[in-house]
Each structure stands twice: as C-alpha cells, then as structure tokens.
DNA sequence: CAATTTCTTTGCTAAAGGCAAAAATAGTGA
DNA sequence: TCACTATTTTTGCCTTTAGCAAAGAAATTG
C-alpha cells in the first residue's frame, strides 16, 4: 500500500471538507444579500444568456433531480427571470432561457460574485493565485470524473 | 483596476463553484452508503475521539446555528453514537462526546472517506497531489479569513 | 436577591430535495 | 391505424436541512 498516497489523501480530504463548509456559507450569504434563494442563485449562475436548456440538462449539471429543478424553475419563472416554452421539435422538452430581466440580473450576479472572490484574492501574489487555480482545477477534474464513474 | 486579478478571480469563482457541486454530491453519496444523514456525517467527521464539545463549538465549526446542532445531536444521541452530559463546572454547557460505538464508526468513516479520495488521487503524480493540496490549502485559508471578516 | 447575561432547547416555519405516479408526447411494431 | 413502450416533465407527498424567536436553565453581577 502506498503510504505517501494515503497521507496525501487524508490531508486533501480534510482540507476539501473545510473548504466546502466555508464556500457553502459564502454562497448562502451572497444569495441572501441579493434576495435569492441559494438554489435559485446556483441555477441562475449556470444558465448563459441566449442559450436554452431542458429541465434534464439543468438537473444534470446541478447534480439534482428533475423534479427539484421543476420547482426551482417555477420560482424563477414567477419572478420573470426565465422563460419556459415547449420545444417545437419535441414537445416533451421544455426550453428554459433567461428573460431580459434575467440576463441583466445574471450579469450583475456573475460580476459581483467574481468581485467577491477578487476581494479575497487581492492580497496574494499572482503566482499564488495560479497555484489556487491549478490545484482546484486538478481536484475538480478528479472529483467530476469519479462522480461520473460512481454515480 | 487590476485586469489580471479580475480574470483570475473569475476563473477561480467558476472552478470553485463546480467543485462545490461535485463535492456535495460526493458527500451525499458517501453518507447515504453509510446509513447516515449528510448533516450527521458532517458532524461526526469533526468530533475527535476522547474530546468533548459544547453545542456552540460544534455549531461554529460547522457554520450552523446552535438550534440546528441540537437537532443533529438529538439524532446521533438516539443512535447512541454520542453522549450528552451537562458540564459540571458550568451546567449551562453541554458536553458532547463520542460513545464507543461512535468512535468505532467515526474511525471507519474517516478511513473510508480518505480511501475514497485515495481512489481519486491514485492515478496522478505525487507532485500533482501536492499542487492540489497547496492550492486548496491557500483557497481554504482565504475563504475562511474572508468569512470571519464578513459574517 | 433581582436583573442581566449566557448556553441550550423547543416550537414553528421555510427552503432544499427526492421518489413514485401521473400527464403528455414521441416512437415502434403488428 | 392502434396498442405498447419509452422519454420528458410535472405533481403529490414526504424527508431532510436550517434558522428565528421565545422559553428554560444556569451563572454572574450590582
């Protein structure tokens, strides 16, 4: 058994766990400050202006069930942030897209959420920021691949 | 305005967001596979054998409210995984600690959760694992500090 | 010893999320 | 064509997660 791997895995497990708790708290604060539910913020953050998505696509990329997504979209629709139209090619599909109001909000959201991270990152060196990027990028790839294989 | 910072912040924002979703899915799967609620797993994972904790300590380190913690502990207590005794020095405080059954379970949980990460990390180089560690460590520190200042 | 503070719990409510069945549509084989 | 199957989304119902405000219990302080 690879002792070095075991030790590195333990350390990374611990760190990732802590990072997760902090980032969840951060997301919750941010969503609340913008009058959104966390689920709504998370959903809005992944829809790009001009594109349209099926319920299933959104569910998959958010790692949630389709039924959960229906409810989240209900909320966004009620606030007139997204449109929901039946696909013409296959009328079983919904086509979810941002309204103008939604696009404006999402633009602001992305801008300000990046600013928040900019605030955190502003006092460290460009090199350290790259280290963060590279480390998280590697980790994200691994977890993502693992999930596909084990879900 | 620092263009480089802005760009790095955007990239890190995006990545962190994705990592978060994946890690939540991973935690959910792991907890379910071990017959635990996610909140219970998260709680158990931070209590060390032999130590005792107040409700507030646990709430703070989990970024949750004390009342939420009372409920989580209720569940763990019902399963005889933790003991809950009144502190003798100051009887307002609860002293939460692992039972023998709890210690056994937590040991197994930590072992297997680290193994899961070991599985993910086993095919990359020691250097890349260090990059992950360093990157996440830096990020965790930043988010944690930011939270303290902005909560 | 009354008033205040601190820690935990309780009651209540909202938000997050999934499962199973229903509804609607598309495709397919006889 | 029509019955059957498969797919996509929605609905009903339930569980889990979480916080707030008030109550309860104990300590501290004037």
CSV table of C-alpha atoms (C1' of nucleotides) in Angstrom, one decimal:
chain,number,residue,atom,x,y,z
A,1,UNK,CA,0.0,0.0,0.0
A,2,UNK,CA,1.3,3.4,-1.0
A,3,UNK,CA,1.9,5.3,2.3
A,4,UNK,CA,2.5,8.6,0.7
A,5,UNK,CA,-0.8,8.4,-1.2
A,6,UNK,CA,-2.7,7.6,1.9
A,7,UNK,CA,-1.2,10.5,3.8
A,8,UNK,CA,-1.9,13.0,0.9
A,9,UNK,CA,-5.4,11.7,0.5
A,10,UNK,CA,-6.1,12.2,4.2
A,11,UNK,CA,-4.8,15.8,4.1
A,12,UNK,CA,-6.8,16.6,1.0
A,13,UNK,CA,-9.9,15.0,2.4
A,14,UNK,CA,-9.7,17.2,5.4
A,15,UNK,CA,-9.0,20.4,3.5
A,16,UNK,CA,-11.7,19.9,0.9
A,17,UNK,CA,-14.2,19.2,3.7
A,18,UNK,CA,-13.4,22.5,5.4
A,19,UNK,CA,-13.3,24.4,2.1
A,20,UNK,CA,-16.8,23.0,1.3
A,21,UNK,CA,-18.3,24.3,4.6
A,22,UNK,CA,-16.8,27.7,4.0
A,23,UNK,CA,-17.9,28.0,0.4
A,24,UNK,CA,-21.4,27.0,1.3
A,25,UNK,CA,-21.6,29.7,4.0
A,26,UNK,CA,-20.2,32.2,1.4
A,27,UNK,CA,-22.8,31.2,-1.2
A,28,UNK,CA,-25.6,31.4,1.3
A,29,UNK,CA,-24.5,35.0,2.3
A,30,UNK,CA,-24.2,36.1,-1.3
A,31,UNK,CA,-27.6,34.7,-2.3
A,32,UNK,CA,-29.3,36.2,0.7
A,33,UNK,CA,-27.7,39.6,0.0
A,34,UNK,CA,-29.2,39.5,-3.5
A,35,UNK,CA,-32.7,38.4,-2.4
A,36,UNK,CA,-32.3,35.0,-3.9
A,37,UNK,CA,-32.7,31.5,-2.6
A,38,UNK,CA,-29.5,29.6,-2.7
A,39,UNK,CA,-30.9,27.1,-5.2
A,40,UNK,CA,-32.0,29.9,-7.4
A,41,UNK,CA,-28.6,31.6,-7.3
A,42,UNK,CA,-27.0,28.3,-8.2
A,43,UNK,CA,-29.4,27.7,-11.1
A,44,UNK,CA,-29.1,31.2,-12.5
A,45,UNK,CA,-25.3,31.0,-12.3
A,46,UNK,CA,-25.2,28.2,-14.8
A,47,UNK,CA,-27.6,29.4,-17.5
A,48,UNK,CA,-26.0,31.5,-20.2
A,49,UNK,CA,-27.7,34.4,-21.9
A,50,UNK,CA,-29.1,33.4,-25.3
A,51,UNK,CA,-28.9,29.7,-24.7
A,52,UNK,CA,-31.9,27.4,-23.8
A,53,UNK,CA,-31.8,24.4,-21.6
A,54,UNK,CA,-34.1,21.4,-20.9
A,55,UNK,CA,-35.0,20.6,-17.4
A,56,UNK,CA,-32.9,17.5,-17.5
A,57,UNK,CA,-29.8,19.4,-18.7
A,58,UNK,CA,-30.1,21.8,-15.8
A,59,UNK,CA,-30.8,18.9,-13.3
A,60,UNK,CA,-27.7,17.0,-14.5
A,61,UNK,CA,-25.3,19.9,-14.4
A,62,UNK,CA,-26.6,20.9,-10.9
A,63,UNK,CA,-26.5,17.3,-9.7
A,64,UNK,CA,-30.2,17.5,-8.7
A,65,UNK,CA,-33.3,15.5,-9.7
A,66,UNK,CA,-35.6,16.8,-12.5
A,67,UNK,CA,-38.5,17.3,-10.1
A,68,UNK,CA,-36.3,19.5,-7.9
A,69,UNK,CA,-35.4,21.6,-11.0
A,70,UNK,CA,-39.1,22.0,-11.9
A,71,UNK,CA,-39.6,23.7,-8.6
A,72,UNK,CA,-36.6,25.9,-8.8
A,73,UNK,CA,-37.6,27.0,-12.3
A,74,UNK,CA,-41.2,27.6,-11.0
A,75,UNK,CA,-39.7,30.1,-8.7
A,76,UNK,CA,-37.5,31.8,-11.3
A,77,UNK,CA,-40.5,31.9,-13.7
A,78,UNK,CA,-42.7,33.5,-11.1
A,79,UNK,CA,-40.1,36.2,-10.7
A,80,UNK,CA,-40.0,36.6,-14.5
A,81,UNK,CA,-36.3,35.7,-14.6
A,82,UNK,CA,-36.6,32.8,-17.0
A,83,UNK,CA,-38.9,31.8,-19.9
A,84,UNK,CA,-40.3,28.3,-20.2
A,85,UNK,CA,-41.6,27.3,-23.6
A,86,UNK,CA,-42.4,23.9,-25.1
A,87,UNK,CA,-39.8,22.8,-27.7
A,88,UNK,CA,-41.4,22.7,-31.2
A,89,UNK,CA,-39.3,19.7,-32.4
A,90,UNK,CA,-40.2,17.5,-29.5
A,91,UNK,CA,-42.9,18.9,-27.3
A,92,UNK,CA,-42.0,16.8,-24.3
A,93,UNK,CA,-39.0,19.0,-23.8
A,94,UNK,CA,-39.1,22.4,-22.1
A,95,UNK,CA,-36.8,25.1,-23.3
A,96,UNK,CA,-35.7,27.2,-20.4
A,97,UNK,CA,-34.0,30.5,-21.1
A,98,UNK,CA,-33.2,33.8,-19.5
A,99,UNK,CA,-35.6,36.8,-19.9
A,100,UNK,CA,-34.1,40.2,-20.4
A,101,UNK,CA,-34.6,40.8,-16.7
A,102,UNK,CA,-32.9,37.5,-16.0
A,103,UNK,CA,-30.0,38.4,-18.2
A,104,UNK,CA,-29.5,41.7,-16.5
A,105,UNK,CA,-29.6,40.0,-13.1
A,106,UNK,CA,-27.3,37.2,-14.1
A,107,UNK,CA,-24.8,39.6,-15.5
A,108,UNK,CA,-24.7,41.6,-12.3
A,109,UNK,CA,-24.6,38.4,-10.2
A,110,UNK,CA,-21.6,37.0,-12.0
A,111,UNK,CA,-19.8,40.3,-11.9
A,112,UNK,CA,-20.4,40.7,-8.2
A,113,UNK,CA,-19.6,37.1,-7.3
A,114,UNK,CA,-16.3,37.4,-9.1
A,115,UNK,CA,-15.6,40.7,-7.3
A,116,UNK,CA,-16.2,39.0,-4.0
A,117,UNK,CA,-13.5,36.4,-4.9
A,118,UNK,CA,-11.3,39.2,-6.2
A,119,UNK,CA,-11.6,40.8,-2.8
A,120,UNK,CA,-10.4,37.6,-1.2
A,121,UNK,CA,-7.6,37.2,-3.7
A,122,UNK,CA,-6.3,40.7,-4.0
A,123,UNK,CA,-3.6,40.5,-1.3
A,124,UNK,CA,-1.8,37.4,-2.5
A,125,UNK,CA,0.6,37.1,-5.4
A,126,UNK,CA,-0.3,36.3,-9.0
A,127,UNK,CA,1.7,33.1,-8.6
A,128,UNK,CA,-0.3,32.0,-5.5
A,129,UNK,CA,-3.5,32.7,-7.4
A,130,UNK,CA,-2.2,30.5,-10.2
A,131,UNK,CA,-1.5,27.8,-7.6
A,132,UNK,CA,-5.0,28.0,-6.4
A,133,UNK,CA,-6.4,27.8,-9.9
A,134,UNK,CA,-4.2,24.8,-10.8
A,135,UNK,CA,-4.9,23.0,-7.6
A,136,UNK,CA,-8.6,23.4,-7.7
A,137,UNK,CA,-8.7,22.7,-11.4
A,138,UNK,CA,-7.0,19.4,-10.9
A,139,UNK,CA,-9.2,18.5,-8.0
A,140,UNK,CA,-12.4,19.5,-9.8
A,141,UNK,CA,-11.4,17.2,-12.7
A,142,UNK,CA,-10.8,14.3,-10.4
A,143,UNK,CA,-14.0,14.6,-8.4
A,144,UNK,CA,-16.0,15.1,-11.5
A,145,UNK,CA,-14.6,12.0,-13.2
A,146,UNK,CA,-15.0,10.0,-10.1
A,147,UNK,CA,-18.7,11.0,-9.9
A,148,UNK,CA,-19.4,10.0,-13.5
A,149,UNK,CA,-17.9,6.6,-12.8
A,150,UNK,CA,-19.6,6.0,-9.4
A,151,UNK,CA,-23.0,7.6,-9.7
B,1,UNK,CA,-8.2,48.2,-11.9
B,2,UNK,CA,-6.1,45.1,-11.9
B,3,UNK,CA,-7.1,43.2,-15.0
B,4,UNK,CA,-5.1,40.1,-14.2
B,5,UNK,CA,-6.8,39.8,-10.8
B,6,UNK,CA,-10.2,40.2,-12.3
B,7,UNK,CA,-9.5,37.4,-14.8
B,8,UNK,CA,-8.0,35.1,-12.2
B,9,UNK,CA,-10.9,35.8,-9.8
B,10,UNK,CA,-13.4,34.9,-12.5
B,11,UNK,CA,-11.7,31.6,-13.3
B,12,UNK,CA,-11.4,30.6,-9.7
B,13,UNK,CA,-15.0,31.6,-9.0
B,14,UNK,CA,-16.2,29.3,-11.7
B,15,UNK,CA,-14.0,26.4,-10.7
B,16,UNK,CA,-14.8,26.6,-7.1
B,17,UNK,CA,-18.5,26.7,-7.9
B,18,UNK,CA,-18.2,23.5,-9.9
B,19,UNK,CA,-16.0,21.8,-7.3
B,20,UNK,CA,-18.6,22.6,-4.7
B,21,UNK,CA,-21.4,20.9,-6.6
B,22,UNK,CA,-19.3,17.8,-7.1
B,23,UNK,CA,-18.1,17.5,-3.6
B,24,UNK,CA,-21.7,17.9,-2.3
B,25,UNK,CA,-22.8,15.1,-4.5
B,26,UNK,CA,-19.9,13.0,-3.3
B,27,UNK,CA,-20.7,13.7,0.4
B,28,UNK,CA,-24.3,12.9,-0.2
B,29,UNK,CA,-23.4,9.5,-1.8
B,30,UNK,CA,-21.0,8.6,0.9
B,31,UNK,CA,-23.3,9.5,3.8
B,32,UNK,CA,-26.2,7.5,2.2
B,33,UNK,CA,-23.9,4.5,1.6
B,34,UNK,CA,-23.2,4.5,5.3
B,35,UNK,CA,-26.8,4.9,6.5
B,36,UNK,CA,-26.2,8.5,7.8
B,37,UNK,CA,-27.9,11.7,7.0
B,38,UNK,CA,-25.5,14.2,5.4
B,39,UNK,CA,-25.7,16.5,8.5
B,40,UNK,CA,-24.8,13.6,10.7
B,41,UNK,CA,-21.8,12.6,8.7
B,42,UNK,CA,-20.6,16.2,8.6
B,43,UNK,CA,-21.0,16.4,12.4
B,44,UNK,CA,-19.3,13.1,13.2
B,45,UNK,CA,-16.4,13.9,10.9
B,46,UNK,CA,-15.3,16.9,13.1
B,47,UNK,CA,-15.6,15.3,16.6
B,48,UNK,CA,-12.4,13.7,17.7
B,49,UNK,CA,-12.4,10.6,20.0
B,50,UNK,CA,-11.8,11.5,23.6
B,51,UNK,CA,-12.6,15.2,23.3
B,52,UNK,CA,-15.8,16.8,24.3
B,53,UNK,CA,-17.5,19.8,22.7
B,54,UNK,CA,-20.2,22.3,23.5
B,55,UNK,CA,-23.2,22.8,21.2
B,56,UNK,CA,-21.8,26.2,20.3
B,57,UNK,CA,-18.4,24.9,19.4
B,58,UNK,CA,-19.9,22.4,17.0
B,59,UNK,CA,-22.3,25.0,15.6
B,60,UNK,CA,-19.4,27.4,14.9
B,61,UNK,CA,-17.1,24.9,13.3
B,62,UNK,CA,-20.0,23.6,11.1
B,63,UNK,CA,-21.2,27.1,10.2
B,64,UNK,CA,-24.6,26.3,11.5
B,65,UNK,CA,-27.0,27.7,14.2
B,66,UNK,CA,-27.0,26.2,17.7
B,67,UNK,CA,-30.6,25.1,17.4
B,68,UNK,CA,-29.7,23.2,14.2
B,69,UNK,CA,-26.9,21.5,16.1
B,70,UNK,CA,-29.3,20.5,19.0
B,71,UNK,CA,-31.3,18.6,16.4
B,72,UNK,CA,-28.4,16.9,14.8
B,73,UNK,CA,-27.1,15.8,18.1
B,74,UNK,CA,-30.5,14.5,19.0
B,75,UNK,CA,-30.3,12.2,16.1
B,76,UNK,CA,-26.8,11.0,16.9
B,77,UNK,CA,-27.7,10.5,20.6
B,78,UNK,CA,-30.8,8.5,19.6
B,79,UNK,CA,-28.4,6.2,17.6
B,80,UNK,CA,-26.1,6.0,20.7
B,81,UNK,CA,-23.2,7.5,18.7
B,82,UNK,CA,-22.6,10.4,21.1
B,83,UNK,CA,-23.1,11.1,24.8
B,84,UNK,CA,-24.6,14.4,26.0
B,85,UNK,CA,-23.8,15.3,29.6
B,86,UNK,CA,-24.2,18.6,31.5
B,87,UNK,CA,-20.9,20.2,32.2
B,88,UNK,CA,-20.1,20.1,36.0
B,89,UNK,CA,-18.1,23.4,36.0
B,90,UNK,CA,-20.9,25.3,34.3
B,91,UNK,CA,-24.1,23.5,34.0
B,92,UNK,CA,-25.4,25.6,31.1
B,93,UNK,CA,-22.9,23.9,28.8
B,94,UNK,CA,-23.5,20.5,27.2
B,95,UNK,CA,-20.5,18.2,26.8
B,96,UNK,CA,-20.9,16.2,23.6
B,97,UNK,CA,-18.5,13.3,23.1
B,98,UNK,CA,-18.3,10.1,21.1
B,99,UNK,CA,-19.5,6.8,22.6
B,100,UNK,CA,-17.5,3.7,22.0
B,101,UNK,CA,-19.9,2.9,19.2
B,102,UNK,CA,-19.4,6.4,17.9
B,103,UNK,CA,-15.6,6.1,18.0
B,104,UNK,CA,-15.7,2.9,16.1
B,105,UNK,CA,-17.9,4.4,13.4
B,106,UNK,CA,-16.0,7.6,13.1
B,107,UNK,CA,-12.8,5.7,12.7
B,108,UNK,CA,-14.3,3.6,9.9
B,109,UNK,CA,-15.8,6.7,8.4
B,110,UNK,CA,-12.6,8.7,8.3
B,111,UNK,CA,-10.7,5.7,7.0
B,112,UNK,CA,-13.1,5.0,4.2
B,113,UNK,CA,-13.6,8.7,3.2
B,114,UNK,CA,-9.9,9.1,2.9
B,115,UNK,CA,-9.8,5.9,0.8
B,116,UNK,CA,-12.4,7.3,-1.5
B,117,UNK,CA,-10.2,10.3,-2.1
B,118,UNK,CA,-7.2,8.0,-2.4
B,119,UNK,CA,-9.0,6.2,-5.2
B,120,UNK,CA,-9.5,9.5,-7.0
B,121,UNK,CA,-5.9,10.6,-6.4
B,122,UNK,CA,-4.1,7.3,-7.2
B,123,UNK,CA,-3.5,7.8,-10.9
B,124,UNK,CA,-1.9,11.2,-10.7
B,125,UNK,CA,1.7,12.1,-9.7
B,126,UNK,CA,2.8,12.9,-6.2
B,127,UNK,CA,3.6,16.4,-7.5
B,128,UNK,CA,0.1,17.0,-8.8
B,129,UNK,CA,-1.3,15.8,-5.4
B,130,UNK,CA,0.9,18.4,-3.8
B,131,UNK,CA,-0.4,21.0,-6.2
B,132,UNK,CA,-3.9,20.1,-5.2
B,133,UNK,CA,-3.1,20.3,-1.5
B,134,UNK,CA,-1.3,23.6,-1.9
B,135,UNK,CA,-4.0,25.2,-4.0
B,136,UNK,CA,-6.9,24.1,-1.8
B,137,UNK,CA,-5.0,25.0,1.3
B,138,UNK,CA,-4.4,28.5,0.1
B,139,UNK,CA,-8.0,28.9,-1.0
B,140,UNK,CA,-9.4,27.5,2.2
B,141,UNK,CA,-7.4,30.0,4.2
B,142,UNK,CA,-8.6,32.9,2.1
B,143,UNK,CA,-12.3,31.9,2.2
B,144,UNK,CA,-12.1,31.2,5.9
B,145,UNK,CA,-10.5,34.6,6.7
B,146,UNK,CA,-13.0,36.3,4.5
B,147,UNK,CA,-15.9,34.7,6.3
B,148,UNK,CA,-14.6,35.8,9.7
B,149,UNK,CA,-14.4,39.3,8.5
B,150,UNK,CA,-17.7,39.4,6.6
B,151,UNK,CA,-20.0,37.3,8.7
C,1,DC,C1',-31.5,38.6,45.6
C,2,DA,C1',-33.3,40.9,41.4
C,3,DA,C1',-31.7,41.8,37.0
C,4,DT,C1',-28.9,40.5,33.3
C,5,DT,C1',-26.2,37.5,30.5
C,6,DT,C1',-25.1,33.1,28.5
C,7,DC,C1',-26.0,28.4,26.7
C,8,DT,C1',-29.2,25.1,25.1
C,9,DT,C1',-33.6,23.5,23.8
C,10,DT,C1',-38.4,23.9,21.8
C,11,DG,C1',-42.0,25.4,18.6
C,12,DC,C1',-42.6,26.9,14.4
C,13,DT,C1',-41.7,27.8,9.7
C,14,DA,C1',-39.2,27.9,5.2
C,15,DA,C1',-36.1,26.0,2.0
C,16,DA,C1',-34.0,22.0,-0.2
C,17,DG,C1',-34.5,17.8,-2.2
C,18,DG,C1',-36.1,13.1,-3.7
C,19,DC,C1',-39.4,9.2,-5.1
C,20,DA,C1',-43.2,7.4,-7.3
C,21,DA,C1',-47.1,8.1,-10.0
C,22,DA,C1',-49.4,10.9,-13.5
C,23,DA,C1',-49.6,13.5,-17.7
C,24,DA,C1',-48.1,14.5,-22.2
C,25,DT,C1',-45.7,13.4,-26.2
C,26,DA,C1',-42.9,10.6,-29.3
C,27,DG,C1',-41.6,6.3,-31.4
C,28,DT,C1',-42.4,1.5,-32.9
C,29,DG,C1',-44.1,-2.9,-34.2
C,30,DA,C1',-48.0,-5.7,-35.6
D,1,DT,C1',-54.1,2.5,-37.6
D,2,DC,C1',-53.5,1.3,-32.9
D,3,DA,C1',-51.7,-0.7,-28.9
D,4,DC,C1',-47.5,-0.7,-26.4
D,5,DT,C1',-43.2,1.3,-24.9
D,6,DA,C1',-40.0,4.9,-23.9
D,7,DT,C1',-39.0,9.7,-22.7
D,8,DT,C1',-39.6,14.2,-20.5
D,9,DT,C1',-41.7,17.0,-17.3
D,10,DT,C1',-44.9,17.9,-13.6
D,11,DT,C1',-47.5,16.8,-9.3
D,12,DG,C1',-48.3,15.0,-4.7
D,13,DC,C1',-46.2,13.7,-0.8
D,14,DC,C1',-42.7,13.0,2.3
D,15,DT,C1',-38.0,13.7,4.4
D,16,DT,C1',-34.0,16.5,5.5
D,17,DT,C1',-31.8,20.8,6.3
D,18,DA,C1',-31.9,25.1,8.5
D,19,DG,C1',-32.9,29.3,11.1
D,20,DC,C1',-35.5,32.5,14.2
D,21,DA,C1',-37.7,33.7,18.3
D,22,DA,C1',-39.2,32.5,22.7
D,23,DA,C1',-38.7,29.7,26.7
D,24,DG,C1',-35.8,27.3,30.1
D,25,DA,C1',-31.9,26.7,32.9
D,26,DA,C1',-27.9,28.2,35.0
D,27,DA,C1',-24.3,31.7,36.1
D,28,DT,C1',-22.9,36.4,37.1
D,29,DT,C1',-23.2,41.0,38.8
D,30,DG,C1',-24.8,45.1,41.0
